[in-house]
CSV table of C-alpha atoms and ligand atoms in Angstrom, one decimal:
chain,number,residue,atom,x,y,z
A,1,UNK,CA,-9.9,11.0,-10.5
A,2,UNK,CA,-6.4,10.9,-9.1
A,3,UNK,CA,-5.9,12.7,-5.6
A,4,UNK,CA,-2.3,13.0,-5.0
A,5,UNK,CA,-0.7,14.7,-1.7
A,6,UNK,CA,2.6,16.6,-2.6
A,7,UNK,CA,4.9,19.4,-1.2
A,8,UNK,CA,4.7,22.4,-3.0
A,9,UNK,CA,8.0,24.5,-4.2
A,10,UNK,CA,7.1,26.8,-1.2
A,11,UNK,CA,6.7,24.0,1.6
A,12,UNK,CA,3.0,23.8,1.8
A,13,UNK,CA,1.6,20.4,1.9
A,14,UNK,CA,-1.2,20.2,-0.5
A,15,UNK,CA,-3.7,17.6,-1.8
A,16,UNK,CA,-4.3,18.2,-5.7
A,17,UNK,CA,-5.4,16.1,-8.9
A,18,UNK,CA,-4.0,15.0,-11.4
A,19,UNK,CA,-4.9,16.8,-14.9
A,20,UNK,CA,-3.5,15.2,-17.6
A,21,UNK,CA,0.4,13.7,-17.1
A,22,UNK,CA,1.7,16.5,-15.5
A,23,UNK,CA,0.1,19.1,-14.1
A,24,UNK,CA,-1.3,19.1,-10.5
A,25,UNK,CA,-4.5,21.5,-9.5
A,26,UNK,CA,-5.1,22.4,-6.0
A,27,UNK,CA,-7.8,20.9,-4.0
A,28,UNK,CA,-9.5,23.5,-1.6
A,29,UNK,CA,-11.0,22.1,1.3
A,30,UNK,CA,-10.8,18.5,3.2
A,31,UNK,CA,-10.4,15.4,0.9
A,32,UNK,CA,-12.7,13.7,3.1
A,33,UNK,CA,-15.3,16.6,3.8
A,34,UNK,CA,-16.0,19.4,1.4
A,35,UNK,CA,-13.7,20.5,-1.1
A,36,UNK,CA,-13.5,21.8,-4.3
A,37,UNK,CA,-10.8,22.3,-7.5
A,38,UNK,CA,-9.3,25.3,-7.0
A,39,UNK,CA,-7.4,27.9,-10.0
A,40,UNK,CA,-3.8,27.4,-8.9
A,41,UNK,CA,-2.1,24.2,-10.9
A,42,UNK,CA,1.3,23.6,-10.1
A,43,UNK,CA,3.5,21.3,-12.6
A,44,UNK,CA,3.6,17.5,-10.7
A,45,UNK,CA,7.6,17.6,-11.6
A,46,UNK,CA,8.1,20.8,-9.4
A,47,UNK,CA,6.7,19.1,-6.6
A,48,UNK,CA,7.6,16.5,-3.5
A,49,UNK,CA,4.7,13.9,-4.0
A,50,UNK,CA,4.1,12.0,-0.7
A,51,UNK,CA,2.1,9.2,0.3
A,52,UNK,CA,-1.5,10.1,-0.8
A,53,UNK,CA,-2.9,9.9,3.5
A,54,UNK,CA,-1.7,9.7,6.6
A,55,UNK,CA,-3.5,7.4,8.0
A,56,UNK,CA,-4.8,6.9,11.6
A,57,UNK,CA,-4.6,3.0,10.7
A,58,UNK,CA,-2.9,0.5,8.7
A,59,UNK,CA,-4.8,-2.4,8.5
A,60,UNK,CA,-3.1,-5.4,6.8
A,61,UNK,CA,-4.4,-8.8,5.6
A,62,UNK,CA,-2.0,-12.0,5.0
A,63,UNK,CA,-2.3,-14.8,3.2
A,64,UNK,CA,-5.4,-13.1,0.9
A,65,UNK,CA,-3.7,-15.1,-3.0
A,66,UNK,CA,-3.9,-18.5,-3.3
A,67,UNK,CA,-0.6,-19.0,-4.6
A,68,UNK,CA,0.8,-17.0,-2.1
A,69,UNK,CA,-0.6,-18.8,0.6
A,70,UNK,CA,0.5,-21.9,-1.0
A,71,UNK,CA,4.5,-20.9,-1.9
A,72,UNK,CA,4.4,-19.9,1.9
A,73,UNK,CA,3.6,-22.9,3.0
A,74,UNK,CA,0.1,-21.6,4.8
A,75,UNK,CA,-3.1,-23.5,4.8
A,76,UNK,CA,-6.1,-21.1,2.6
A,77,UNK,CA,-7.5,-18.9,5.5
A,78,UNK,CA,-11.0,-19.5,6.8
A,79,UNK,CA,-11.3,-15.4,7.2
A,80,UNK,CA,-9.1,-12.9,7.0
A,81,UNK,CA,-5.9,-13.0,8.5
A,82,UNK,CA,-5.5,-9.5,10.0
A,83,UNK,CA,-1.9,-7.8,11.5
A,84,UNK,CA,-1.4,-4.1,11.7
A,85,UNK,CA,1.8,-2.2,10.2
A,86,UNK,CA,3.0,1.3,12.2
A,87,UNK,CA,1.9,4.3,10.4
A,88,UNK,CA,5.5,5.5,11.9
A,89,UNK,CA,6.3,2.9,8.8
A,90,UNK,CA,4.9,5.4,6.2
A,91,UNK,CA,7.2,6.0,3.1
A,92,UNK,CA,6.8,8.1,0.8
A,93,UNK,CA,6.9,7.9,-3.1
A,94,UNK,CA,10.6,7.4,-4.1
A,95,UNK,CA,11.5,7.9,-0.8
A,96,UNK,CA,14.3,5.3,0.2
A,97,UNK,CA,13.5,2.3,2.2
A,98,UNK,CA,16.0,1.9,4.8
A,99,UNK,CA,17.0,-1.4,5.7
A,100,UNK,CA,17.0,-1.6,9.2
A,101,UNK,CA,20.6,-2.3,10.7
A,102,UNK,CA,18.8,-4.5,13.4
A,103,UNK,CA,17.3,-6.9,10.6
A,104,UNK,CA,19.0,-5.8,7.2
A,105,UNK,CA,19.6,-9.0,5.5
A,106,UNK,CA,15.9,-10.5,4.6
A,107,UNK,CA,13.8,-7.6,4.0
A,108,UNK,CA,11.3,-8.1,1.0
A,109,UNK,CA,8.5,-6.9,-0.9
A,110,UNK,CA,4.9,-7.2,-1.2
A,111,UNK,CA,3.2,-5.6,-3.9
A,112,UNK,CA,-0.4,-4.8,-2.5
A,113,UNK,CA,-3.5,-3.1,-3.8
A,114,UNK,CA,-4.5,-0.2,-0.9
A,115,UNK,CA,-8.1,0.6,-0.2
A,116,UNK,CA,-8.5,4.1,1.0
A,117,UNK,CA,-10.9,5.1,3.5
A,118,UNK,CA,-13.3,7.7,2.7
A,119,UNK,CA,-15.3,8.1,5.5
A,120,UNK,CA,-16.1,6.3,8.9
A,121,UNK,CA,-17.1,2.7,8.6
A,122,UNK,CA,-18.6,0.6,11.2
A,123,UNK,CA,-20.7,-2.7,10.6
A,124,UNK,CA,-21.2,-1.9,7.6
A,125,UNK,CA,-22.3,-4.8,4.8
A,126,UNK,CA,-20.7,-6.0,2.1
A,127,UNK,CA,-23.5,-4.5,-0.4
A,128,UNK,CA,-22.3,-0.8,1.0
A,129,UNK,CA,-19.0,-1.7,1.9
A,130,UNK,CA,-17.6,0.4,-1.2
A,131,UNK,CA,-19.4,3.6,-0.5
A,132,UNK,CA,-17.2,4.1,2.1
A,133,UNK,CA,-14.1,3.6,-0.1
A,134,UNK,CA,-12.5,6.8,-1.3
A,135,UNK,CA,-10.1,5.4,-3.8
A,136,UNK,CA,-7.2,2.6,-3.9
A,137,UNK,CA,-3.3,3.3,-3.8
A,138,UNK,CA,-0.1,1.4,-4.4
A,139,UNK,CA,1.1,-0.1,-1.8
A,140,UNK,CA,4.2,-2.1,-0.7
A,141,UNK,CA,3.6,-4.4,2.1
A,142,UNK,CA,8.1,-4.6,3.2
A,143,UNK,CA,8.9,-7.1,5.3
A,144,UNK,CA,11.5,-8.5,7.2
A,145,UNK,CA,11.4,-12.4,6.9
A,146,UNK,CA,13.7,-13.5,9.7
A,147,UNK,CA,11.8,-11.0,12.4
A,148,UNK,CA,8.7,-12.2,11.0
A,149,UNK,CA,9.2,-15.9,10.1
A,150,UNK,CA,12.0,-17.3,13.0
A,151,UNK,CA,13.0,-14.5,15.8
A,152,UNK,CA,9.7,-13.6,16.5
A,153,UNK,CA,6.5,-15.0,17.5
A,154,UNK,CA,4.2,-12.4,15.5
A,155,UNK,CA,4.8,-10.3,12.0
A,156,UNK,CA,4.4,-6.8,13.9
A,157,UNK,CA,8.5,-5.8,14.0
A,158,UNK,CA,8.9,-7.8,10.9
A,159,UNK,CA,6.5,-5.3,9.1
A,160,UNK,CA,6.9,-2.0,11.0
A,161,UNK,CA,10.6,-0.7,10.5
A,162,UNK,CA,10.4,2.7,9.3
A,163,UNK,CA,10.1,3.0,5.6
A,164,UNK,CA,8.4,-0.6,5.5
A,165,UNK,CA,5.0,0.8,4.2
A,166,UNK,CA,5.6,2.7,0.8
A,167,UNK,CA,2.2,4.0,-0.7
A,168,UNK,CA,1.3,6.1,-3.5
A,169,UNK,CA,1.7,7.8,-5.8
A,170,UNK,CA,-2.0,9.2,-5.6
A,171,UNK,CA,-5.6,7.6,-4.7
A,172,UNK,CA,-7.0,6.4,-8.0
A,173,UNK,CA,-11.2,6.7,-7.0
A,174,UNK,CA,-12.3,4.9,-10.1
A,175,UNK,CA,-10.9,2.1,-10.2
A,176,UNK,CA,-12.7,-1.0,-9.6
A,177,UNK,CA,-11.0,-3.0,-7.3
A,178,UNK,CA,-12.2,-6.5,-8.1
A,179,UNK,CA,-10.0,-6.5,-11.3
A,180,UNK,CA,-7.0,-4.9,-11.5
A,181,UNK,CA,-3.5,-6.2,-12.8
A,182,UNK,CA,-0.9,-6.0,-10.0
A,183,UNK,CA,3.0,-6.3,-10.3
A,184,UNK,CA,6.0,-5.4,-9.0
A,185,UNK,CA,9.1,-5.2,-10.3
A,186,UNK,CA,12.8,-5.4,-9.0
A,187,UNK,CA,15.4,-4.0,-10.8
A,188,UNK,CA,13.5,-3.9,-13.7
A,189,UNK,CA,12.5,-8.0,-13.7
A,190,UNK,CA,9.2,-8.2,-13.3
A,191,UNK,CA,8.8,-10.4,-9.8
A,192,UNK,CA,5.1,-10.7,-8.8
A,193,UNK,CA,1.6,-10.4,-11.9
A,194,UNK,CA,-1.5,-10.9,-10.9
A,195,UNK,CA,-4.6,-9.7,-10.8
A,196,UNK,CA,-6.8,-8.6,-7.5
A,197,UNK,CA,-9.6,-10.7,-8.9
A,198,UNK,CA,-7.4,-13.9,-7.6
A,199,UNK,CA,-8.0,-12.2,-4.1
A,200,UNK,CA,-9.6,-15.2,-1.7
A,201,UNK,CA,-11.4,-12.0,0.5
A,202,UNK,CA,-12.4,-9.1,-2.1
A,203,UNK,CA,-12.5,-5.7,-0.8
A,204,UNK,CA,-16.0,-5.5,-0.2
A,205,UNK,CA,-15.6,-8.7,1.9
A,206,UNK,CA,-12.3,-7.0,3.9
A,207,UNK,CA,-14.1,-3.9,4.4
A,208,UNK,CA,-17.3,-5.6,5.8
A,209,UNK,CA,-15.6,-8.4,8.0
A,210,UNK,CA,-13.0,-5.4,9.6
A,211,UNK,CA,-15.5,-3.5,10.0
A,212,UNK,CA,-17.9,-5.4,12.2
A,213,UNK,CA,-15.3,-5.1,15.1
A,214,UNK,CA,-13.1,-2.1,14.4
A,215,UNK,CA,-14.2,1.5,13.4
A,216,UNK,CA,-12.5,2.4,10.2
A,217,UNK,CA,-11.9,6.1,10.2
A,218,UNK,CA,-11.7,8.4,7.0
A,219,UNK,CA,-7.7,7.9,5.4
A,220,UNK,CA,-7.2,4.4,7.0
A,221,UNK,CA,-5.2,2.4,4.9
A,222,UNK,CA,-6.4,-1.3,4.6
A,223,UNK,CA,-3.3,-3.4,2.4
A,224,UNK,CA,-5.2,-6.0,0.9
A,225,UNK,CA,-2.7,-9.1,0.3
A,226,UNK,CA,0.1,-9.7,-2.2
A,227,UNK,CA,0.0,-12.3,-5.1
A,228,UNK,CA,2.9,-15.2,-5.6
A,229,UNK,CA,6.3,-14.3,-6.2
A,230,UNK,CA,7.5,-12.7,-3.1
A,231,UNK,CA,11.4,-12.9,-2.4
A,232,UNK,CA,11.6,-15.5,0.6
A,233,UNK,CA,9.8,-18.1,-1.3
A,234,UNK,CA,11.9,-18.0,-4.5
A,235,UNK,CA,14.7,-20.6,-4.7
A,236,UNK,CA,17.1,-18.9,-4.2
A,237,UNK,CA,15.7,-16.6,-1.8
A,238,UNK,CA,16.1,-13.0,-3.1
A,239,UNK,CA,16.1,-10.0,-1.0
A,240,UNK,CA,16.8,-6.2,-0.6
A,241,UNK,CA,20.5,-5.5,-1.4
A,242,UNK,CA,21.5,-1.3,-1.0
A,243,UNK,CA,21.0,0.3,-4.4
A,244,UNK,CA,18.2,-1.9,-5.8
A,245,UNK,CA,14.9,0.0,-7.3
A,246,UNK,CA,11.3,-1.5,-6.4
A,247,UNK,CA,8.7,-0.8,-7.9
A,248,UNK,CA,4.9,-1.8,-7.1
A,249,UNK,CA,2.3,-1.2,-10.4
A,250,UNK,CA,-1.3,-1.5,-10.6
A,251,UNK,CA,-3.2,-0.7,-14.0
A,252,UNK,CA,-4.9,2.3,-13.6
A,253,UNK,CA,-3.6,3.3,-10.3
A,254,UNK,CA,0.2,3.7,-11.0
A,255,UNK,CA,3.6,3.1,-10.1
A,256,UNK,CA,5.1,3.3,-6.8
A,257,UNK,CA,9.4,3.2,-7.2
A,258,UNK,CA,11.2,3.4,-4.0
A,259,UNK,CA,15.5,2.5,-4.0
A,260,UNK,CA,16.5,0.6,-1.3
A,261,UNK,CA,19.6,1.4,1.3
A,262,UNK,CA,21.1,0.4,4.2
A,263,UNK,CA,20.6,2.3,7.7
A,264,UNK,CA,22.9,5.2,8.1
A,265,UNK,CA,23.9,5.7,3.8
A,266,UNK,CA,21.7,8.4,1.8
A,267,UNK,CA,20.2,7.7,-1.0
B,301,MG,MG1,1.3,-8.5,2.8
């Protein structure tokens, strides 16, 4: 099942799934309470989708692919390495992402598989810790590599300008997150394949560990990792440039496109 959240012709903001390619039908009710299918469809192209929650959280794990770890230049993690992104940093699907006049020239993506929150999680194990999923998202994971690697001491700024945490386009609530082809692609050229099942810390394991300390709340957004591949570590280094396309795609999930441009042009 595929629970998108969209803007409807009339302005209403509306959470709906996806029947077929393209037609949306309206969800009555609370995604993460009671609800139901309702009558009224709408077509998905006469719609503004937006990112599938707005979450009270946006938890964020580093370092979670072994290559990735590796073509940073990071020992393997013991646990978890956890940093939080701004939900003011929530950008919607096709939405641009602004680089930020402050940091423009190293920003950078991170294609990420998103496990969405279904309802409140607190010490839970890792035998339950999926029962308290309610789907998995697109997400990209934007980040800007001298703010986070040489100005500052932490990765907060670096991955918390607005528009640095595209997600969508819909929560995907099949999908079984422990084997899932991930890519992302710049431009068309595929930058980043892999497949979650290279994770070092599987969702179950993320879910459990967070979870001990920190109350999860229904709709928090927990970005799993991103695979080799990123920009900063290619030689040479590739980043953002205004008027490039990226686009993050898991199988069975979606695709997430979002153009890039600078701070102060339109898109
Ligand atoms: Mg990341």
């Amino acid at each position: 099942m595929k629970i998108a959240r969209f803007e409807m012709p009339d302005g209403r903001i509306q959470h709906g799934l996806l029947e077929g390619a393209n037609t949306l039908r309206i969800i009555s009710g609370d995604i993460f309470g009671s609800w139901h299918p309702a009558e009224e469809t709408v077509p998905l192209g006469a719609v503004r989708l937006l990112a599938p929650v707005s979450p009270p959280n946006i938890l964020a794990i580093g370092l979670n692919y072994r290559a990735h770890a590796r073509e940073s230049g990071a020992a393997l993690p013991e646990r978890p390495v956890l940093f939080l992104k701004a939900t003011t940093a929530l950008c919607h699907p096709g939405d641009p992402i602004v680089l930020p006049a402050v940091a423009p020239n190293e920003v950078d993506y991170e294609c990420e598989l998103a496990i969405v929150i279904g309802k409140r999680a607190k010490r839970v194990s890792e035998e339950e810790a999926l029962d308290y999923v309610l789907g998995y998202t697109c997400a990209n994971d934007v980040s800007a590599r001298d703010c986070q690697l040489r100005l500052d001491s932490q990765w907060a700024r670096g991955k918390s300008f607005d528009t640095f945490a595209p997600l969508g386009p819909w929560v995907e609530t099949d999908l079984n997150p422990d084997a899932a082809p991930i890519r992302s692609r710049l431009n068309g050229v595929v930058m980043q394949e892999s497949n979650t099942s290279d994770m070092i810390f599987s969702c179950r394991k993320l879910i459990s560990y967070l979870s001990q300390g920190i109350t999860l709340l229904p709709g928090t957004v927990i970005m799993t990792g991103t695979p080799s591949g990123v920009g900063f570590a290619r030689k040479p280094p590739v980043f953002f440039r205004p008027g490039d396309v990226i686009e993050i795609e898991i199988d069975g999930i979606g695709t997430l496109r979002n153009p890039i441009v600078a701070e102060g042009q339109n898109a």
